[in-house]
Amino acid sequence: MEFNANSATFIYVHGAGNKPPESDLKRAWDEDLFGRDMRERTRMVYYADLLHDRPAAIAADACGATGALAALVSDAFADTALLEDAEAREAFGEMDSNGQEFALSLAISMAARAASPTGLAPTTDVRPAAGVVELLPLPGPLRRFLLRQLLRHLIPDANGYFFTRTQDRIRDRLRTVLDAVAGPVVVVSHSLGTVVAYDVLSEADFAQKDVPLFITLGSPLGYTEIQDVITRPLRIPAPVRLWTNFADPLDLVTLDTTLADDFRGAAKVIADIRVDNPSPNNHASCGYLRSRHVRDAVTAAA
């Protein structure tokens, strides 16, 4: 299957973390992906202003020494609220002592990895073992609780999307752009933006929209914990003809690098492609957008 990318409008959906002003961010993505200002050919779905009081400097989203993930990570990770959630407390209490110790140590180690300047603990090999499909292999209620606590402390924007009323306002930004574009659209999304894009493209209102290509970069959609709180059933959205997922195995946000084993559709497939994101934390959008494989995908797909 092929499509003429010259006839499509490219819609960008950025990830979590504060961002520079919308026009600056769009221009940066244009330069990273196409090497030039694409003007009206591209649109940025911008929602950082719904989660942050003022825009960040452009360097916060660049492939510099701090990288994009540093902008997502809070300085503190300390919480005893587990004992305040009845359902999570019950699930935690039913685990044996080894399980309880594992759950708490895993949460702490995740925080340490994310807070590390490189996004990785010095002695941690974060490459997933074969067959790993969950970040936290724990009972559902406890999994969801820990996810919320981790998001609240590590990636507050994701907590705002999954667990607050801001979710629908964020989705509205993408809905508005999709409604305004006539003809085919290529959706290019990063990190939390891949979740926003998946949820909106799965809505019945967009079933007839022509999306020849849906690109996800550094996506957390492979985690059971994320799948617990997104649109179900898990399937390729109706308007999407081809879904191409790019992941760096050392990207903390996408340690489960494959989506084809989770999301299916009639006569449709997801192409999972591992890439080397050269940014310091292996997650920055600029590192993915500059990849030759990603650039090739926006112009042709089979």
XYZ file of C-alpha atoms in Angstrom:
302
model
C 0.000 0.000 0.000
C 1.391 3.415 -0.968
C 0.180 6.973 -0.665
C 1.212 10.307 -2.024
C 2.484 12.257 0.982
C 2.451 15.441 -1.097
C -1.348 15.474 -0.915
C -1.547 14.976 2.845
C -1.526 17.455 5.695
C 0.835 16.507 8.523
C -0.572 16.873 12.039
C 1.881 16.909 14.942
C 0.870 15.911 18.481
C 3.582 16.740 21.008
C 4.312 14.855 24.212
C 4.339 15.653 27.912
C 6.366 18.400 29.514
C 6.294 22.149 29.090
C 6.893 23.377 25.557
C 7.997 26.539 23.777
C 5.278 28.676 22.177
C 3.221 26.845 19.565
C 4.741 28.526 16.512
C 8.282 27.842 17.744
C 7.503 24.217 18.494
C 5.910 23.664 15.096
C 8.906 25.222 13.359
C 11.275 23.010 15.371
C 9.365 19.857 14.388
C 9.328 21.005 10.751
C 13.095 21.453 10.811
C 13.712 18.160 12.587
C 11.460 16.129 10.297
C 11.652 17.913 6.931
C 14.680 20.166 7.263
C 12.642 23.279 6.467
C 9.596 25.327 7.416
C 6.572 23.482 6.022
C 4.178 26.399 6.521
C 0.536 25.302 6.028
C 1.456 21.714 5.171
C 1.873 20.960 8.880
C -0.219 21.732 11.960
C 0.811 21.458 15.603
C -1.764 20.191 18.091
C -0.626 22.270 21.041
C -1.890 21.611 24.557
C 1.045 22.523 26.811
C -0.751 25.756 27.756
C -3.504 23.680 29.369
C -0.979 22.178 31.765
C 1.613 24.931 32.303
C 1.351 28.609 33.228
C 3.888 29.881 30.706
C 5.804 28.445 27.732
C 9.257 26.970 28.140
C 12.385 27.917 26.248
C 12.933 26.047 23.011
C 15.975 24.275 24.497
C 13.714 22.333 26.869
C 12.485 20.250 23.954
C 15.798 20.005 22.105
C 18.448 17.311 21.825
C 20.757 19.101 24.227
C 22.475 18.040 27.401
C 19.298 18.079 29.464
C 17.052 16.551 26.815
C 13.309 16.263 26.696
C 12.835 13.763 29.504
C 14.403 16.109 32.052
C 11.537 18.512 31.400
C 9.070 15.798 32.405
C 10.646 14.736 35.673
C 9.845 16.435 38.961
C 12.530 16.877 41.567
C 10.678 14.970 44.264
C 9.386 11.441 44.538
C 8.033 10.699 48.002
C 4.520 9.514 48.719
C 2.754 7.454 51.355
C -0.705 7.720 49.798
C -0.753 3.996 49.071
C -2.169 3.481 52.555
C -4.951 5.983 51.822
C -6.402 4.135 48.794
C -8.676 1.312 49.955
C -8.692 -0.725 46.739
C -4.945 -0.424 46.248
C -4.340 -1.154 49.946
C -6.401 -4.338 49.668
C -4.504 -5.497 46.574
C -1.194 -4.637 48.245
C -2.216 -6.520 51.395
C -3.015 -9.673 49.434
C 0.507 -9.849 48.064
C 3.156 -11.802 49.942
C 6.078 -9.937 51.474
C 8.282 -10.557 48.446
C 5.614 -9.113 46.162
C 5.151 -6.051 48.349
C 8.872 -5.428 48.477
C 9.097 -5.868 44.711
C 6.243 -3.412 44.064
C 7.720 -0.686 46.235
C 11.312 -1.177 45.111
C 10.243 -1.154 41.473
C 8.394 2.126 41.948
C 11.437 3.652 43.619
C 13.846 2.315 40.987
C 11.663 3.720 38.222
C 11.778 7.106 39.897
C 15.547 6.889 40.257
C 15.971 5.925 36.605
C 13.789 8.790 35.437
C 15.508 11.311 37.691
C 18.962 10.264 36.483
C 20.577 12.836 34.143
C 20.691 10.217 31.394
C 17.304 8.710 32.195
C 18.982 5.481 33.297
C 20.288 4.236 36.602
C 24.062 3.691 36.383
C 23.860 -0.079 36.909
C 20.454 -0.757 35.368
C 20.027 -2.635 32.106
C 16.613 -1.463 30.974
C 16.360 -3.623 27.882
C 13.211 -5.710 28.433
C 13.417 -9.468 28.614
C 11.660 -11.421 25.889
C 7.937 -11.586 26.489
C 7.735 -8.677 28.928
C 4.477 -6.852 28.193
C 3.886 -5.049 31.494
C 5.906 -2.445 33.289
C 4.435 -3.464 36.654
C 3.354 -7.141 36.829
C 0.984 -6.473 39.723
C -2.747 -6.798 40.501
C -4.889 -4.407 38.424
C -6.023 -2.031 41.227
C -2.503 -1.715 42.582
C -1.078 -1.325 39.079
C -3.425 1.557 38.330
C -2.742 3.197 41.689
C 1.029 2.999 41.281
C 0.725 4.306 37.740
C -1.145 7.349 39.012
C 1.380 8.002 41.774
C 4.310 7.588 39.398
C 2.726 9.885 36.843
C 1.808 12.474 39.445
C 5.383 12.686 40.696
C 7.395 11.922 37.589
C 5.287 13.086 34.662
C 2.581 15.421 35.989
C 1.315 16.192 32.490
C 0.451 12.547 31.936
C -1.353 12.499 35.270
C -3.287 15.563 34.101
C -4.321 13.773 30.931
C -5.285 10.420 32.401
C -6.849 11.449 35.684
C -8.236 15.001 35.466
C -10.896 16.901 33.534
C -8.157 18.393 31.390
C -8.232 15.212 29.318
C -11.203 16.250 27.202
C -9.797 19.753 26.648
C -6.567 18.192 25.358
C -8.493 15.885 23.051
C -10.488 18.875 21.797
C -7.301 20.432 20.455
C -6.742 17.447 18.152
C -10.432 17.159 17.270
C -10.456 20.807 16.172
C -7.442 20.358 13.903
C -8.813 17.146 12.368
C -12.160 18.827 11.679
C -10.439 21.790 10.023
C -8.387 19.746 7.559
C -10.002 18.469 4.378
C -8.372 15.498 2.691
C -5.894 12.962 4.036
C -3.834 13.586 7.161
C -0.635 12.008 8.407
C -0.552 12.091 12.206
C 2.923 12.259 13.771
C 2.818 11.892 17.548
C 5.359 11.636 20.360
C 5.223 10.183 23.870
C 1.993 11.244 25.638
C 0.873 12.638 22.283
C 0.675 9.075 20.948
C -1.938 8.319 23.602
C -3.919 11.467 22.824
C -3.821 10.673 19.113
C -4.834 7.045 19.623
C -7.789 8.009 21.821
C -9.117 10.672 19.431
C -8.584 8.663 16.247
C -10.529 5.832 17.906
C -13.620 8.031 18.279
C -16.577 7.176 16.066
C -16.753 10.761 14.774
C -13.479 10.240 12.902
C -14.128 6.755 11.531
C -14.430 8.169 7.991
C -11.386 10.426 8.219
C -8.594 9.447 5.826
C -5.421 8.776 7.824
C -3.040 6.980 5.459
C -0.299 6.961 8.094
C -0.220 7.194 11.892
C 3.284 7.541 13.339
C 4.022 6.988 17.018
C 7.411 7.942 18.465
C 8.582 6.890 21.914
C 5.108 5.637 22.776
C 4.078 4.157 26.146
C 1.050 2.420 24.557
C 2.687 -1.003 24.915
C 2.422 -0.968 28.714
C -0.485 -2.760 30.356
C -0.680 0.108 32.856
C -1.346 2.574 30.047
C -3.700 0.186 28.275
C -5.757 0.102 31.471
C -6.717 3.762 31.002
C -7.026 4.294 27.231
C -9.802 3.631 24.705
C -10.717 -0.034 24.503
C -10.921 -2.497 22.879
C -7.296 -2.225 21.852
C -7.370 -1.983 18.083
C -6.030 0.051 15.208
C -8.302 3.117 14.860
C -10.757 2.825 11.975
C -9.442 5.743 9.866
C -5.803 4.585 10.079
C -4.534 2.667 7.054
C -1.014 2.109 8.325
C 0.391 2.546 11.830
C 4.176 2.790 12.121
C 5.649 2.736 15.614
C 9.236 3.816 16.257
C 10.995 3.028 19.525
C 14.503 3.153 20.928
C 15.013 0.119 23.228
C 16.767 2.392 25.749
C 13.942 4.937 25.841
C 12.528 4.812 29.378
C 9.044 5.695 28.145
C 8.855 2.847 25.631
C 10.704 -0.119 27.112
C 8.054 -2.358 25.550
C 9.007 -1.468 21.995
C 6.258 -3.366 20.158
C 2.591 -2.517 19.651
C 1.640 -5.013 16.931
C 1.129 -7.715 19.552
C -1.417 -5.561 21.415
C -3.349 -3.573 18.793
C -4.996 -5.277 15.846
C -7.356 -4.453 13.016
C -9.022 -6.230 10.117
C -6.455 -6.515 7.307
C -4.307 -3.901 9.085
C -0.943 -4.203 10.755
C 1.366 -2.103 12.886
C 4.959 -1.845 11.727
C 7.192 -1.802 14.822
C 10.600 -0.345 14.005
C 13.474 -0.040 16.451
C 15.606 3.042 15.969
C 18.557 4.665 17.688
C 17.438 7.941 19.244
C 20.730 9.854 19.641
C 19.431 12.270 22.271
C 21.035 11.968 25.736
C 17.936 10.342 27.251
C 16.913 8.306 24.161
C 13.432 9.861 24.279
C 13.546 13.419 22.921
C 11.207 14.106 20.006
C 14.004 15.735 18.005
C 16.033 12.532 18.102
C 13.146 10.524 16.681
C 12.141 13.116 14.093
C 15.679 13.341 12.720
C 15.905 9.584 12.244
C 16.262 8.560 8.610
C 13.687 5.805 9.155
C 11.088 8.259 10.451
C 11.787 10.738 7.667
C 11.400 7.982 5.082
C 8.087 6.904 6.617
C 6.451 10.295 6.194
C 6.916 10.199 2.440
C 6.139 6.575 1.616
C 4.805 3.428 3.287
C 4.129 -0.135 2.130
